[in-house]
Amino acid sequence: MSIRSAVLISSGLNAWSSEIEDISATGVLVAKPDNWRGRIDDVFVLDMLIGEALDIHVDARLARVTDTQLGFAYERIPENKEAPLWNLLGGYADRLEPYSA
């Protein structure tokens, strides 16, 4: 069963909306929005809307850019949003994920 999700990516006066493609305890992969203007290592505010009621704001650093995707690494997760994020991820939040390029 898929969960509806969206993300608002913002930096200063710039903002883009997108869809979450994958999420983990350390970062999130989103579809690359049209007119994207960000660079590797720039920090953005991500407002992630997941399902009907979960809204998580995080600061995240742009770690990867492809033709169709953006990969962000969390810089800071507000303390009151840690538990909801871990609950969303289930039993996988404390496990390392293998990286494949």
XYZ file of N, CA and C in Angstrom, residues 2-43:
126
model
N 0.710 2.125 -0.951
C 1.512 3.338 -1.017
C 0.878 4.426 -0.153
N 1.726 5.333 0.316
C 1.283 6.448 1.139
C 1.427 7.710 0.308
N 0.389 8.529 0.287
C 0.474 9.801 -0.432
C 1.462 10.707 0.274
N 2.280 11.384 -0.513
C 3.276 12.263 0.084
C 3.587 13.421 -0.856
N 4.054 14.492 -0.252
C 4.493 15.660 -1.004
C 5.572 16.345 -0.183
N 6.372 17.154 -0.851
C 7.404 17.900 -0.140
C 7.501 19.298 -0.738
N 7.601 20.296 0.135
C 7.878 21.664 -0.276
C 9.334 21.917 0.075
N 10.120 22.288 -0.921
C 11.554 22.539 -0.759
C 11.750 24.047 -0.833
N 12.372 24.643 0.186
C 12.535 26.094 0.145
C 13.917 26.526 0.616
N 14.334 27.654 0.064
C 15.592 28.296 0.432
C 15.444 29.777 0.114
N 15.467 30.603 1.133
C 15.268 32.032 0.911
C 13.918 32.298 0.275
N 13.912 33.018 -0.845
C 12.665 33.335 -1.544
C 12.277 32.279 -2.569
N 13.094 31.248 -2.739
C 12.826 30.198 -3.722
C 12.109 29.023 -3.077
N 11.138 28.457 -3.801
C 10.413 27.283 -3.300
C 9.966 26.427 -4.475
N 9.970 25.115 -4.249
C 9.549 24.143 -5.253
C 8.726 23.073 -4.557
N 7.757 22.520 -5.263
C 7.009 21.385 -4.716
C 7.391 20.134 -5.495
N 7.330 18.993 -4.811
C 7.730 17.737 -5.424
C 7.059 16.581 -4.705
N 7.439 15.368 -5.123
C 6.937 14.133 -4.514
C 8.097 13.383 -3.881
N 7.840 12.779 -2.738
C 8.839 11.939 -2.082
C 8.889 10.603 -2.804
N 10.084 10.175 -3.192
C 10.252 8.875 -3.848
C 10.762 7.810 -2.889
N 11.588 8.231 -1.908
C 12.109 7.291 -0.913
C 12.509 8.102 0.312
N 12.371 7.488 1.484
C 12.702 8.183 2.723
C 13.406 7.206 3.647
N 14.369 7.736 4.405
C 15.096 6.898 5.358
C 15.355 7.711 6.618
N 16.060 7.111 7.563
C 16.389 7.788 8.811
C 17.430 8.885 8.610
N 18.136 8.869 7.483
C 19.207 9.838 7.255
C 18.937 10.824 6.128
N 17.902 10.580 5.322
C 17.638 11.480 4.214
C 16.422 11.101 3.417
N 16.223 11.842 2.335
C 15.043 11.639 1.505
C 15.415 11.847 0.036
N 14.791 11.071 -0.841
C 14.959 11.178 -2.285
C 13.651 11.700 -2.853
N 13.723 12.777 -3.639
C 12.515 13.378 -4.202
C 12.659 13.520 -5.712
N 11.524 13.643 -6.386
C 11.536 13.917 -7.822
C 12.065 15.337 -8.034
N 12.914 15.507 -9.028
C 13.500 16.822 -9.307
C 12.430 17.743 -9.888
N 12.160 18.868 -9.217
C 11.134 19.790 -9.718
C 11.596 20.536 -10.973
N 10.628 21.003 -11.746
C 10.934 21.872 -12.884
C 11.592 23.147 -12.363
N 12.430 23.741 -13.162
C 13.106 24.999 -12.829
C 13.963 24.903 -11.573
N 14.544 23.738 -11.308
C 15.364 23.548 -10.113
C 16.613 24.410 -10.172
N 16.925 25.090 -9.065
C 18.114 25.932 -8.965
C 18.790 25.711 -7.615
N 19.376 24.583 -7.439
C 20.104 24.304 -6.207
C 21.415 23.630 -6.544
N 22.361 23.702 -5.609
C 23.672 23.094 -5.833
C 24.003 22.136 -4.698
N 24.841 21.173 -5.005
C 25.318 20.236 -3.996
C 25.853 21.024 -2.797
N 25.522 20.576 -1.613
C 25.912 21.158 -0.322
C 25.083 22.365 0.094
N 24.172 22.865 -0.751
C 23.244 23.903 -0.310
C 22.298 23.296 0.726
N 21.890 24.108 1.710
C 20.951 23.649 2.734
C 19.568 24.210 2.422
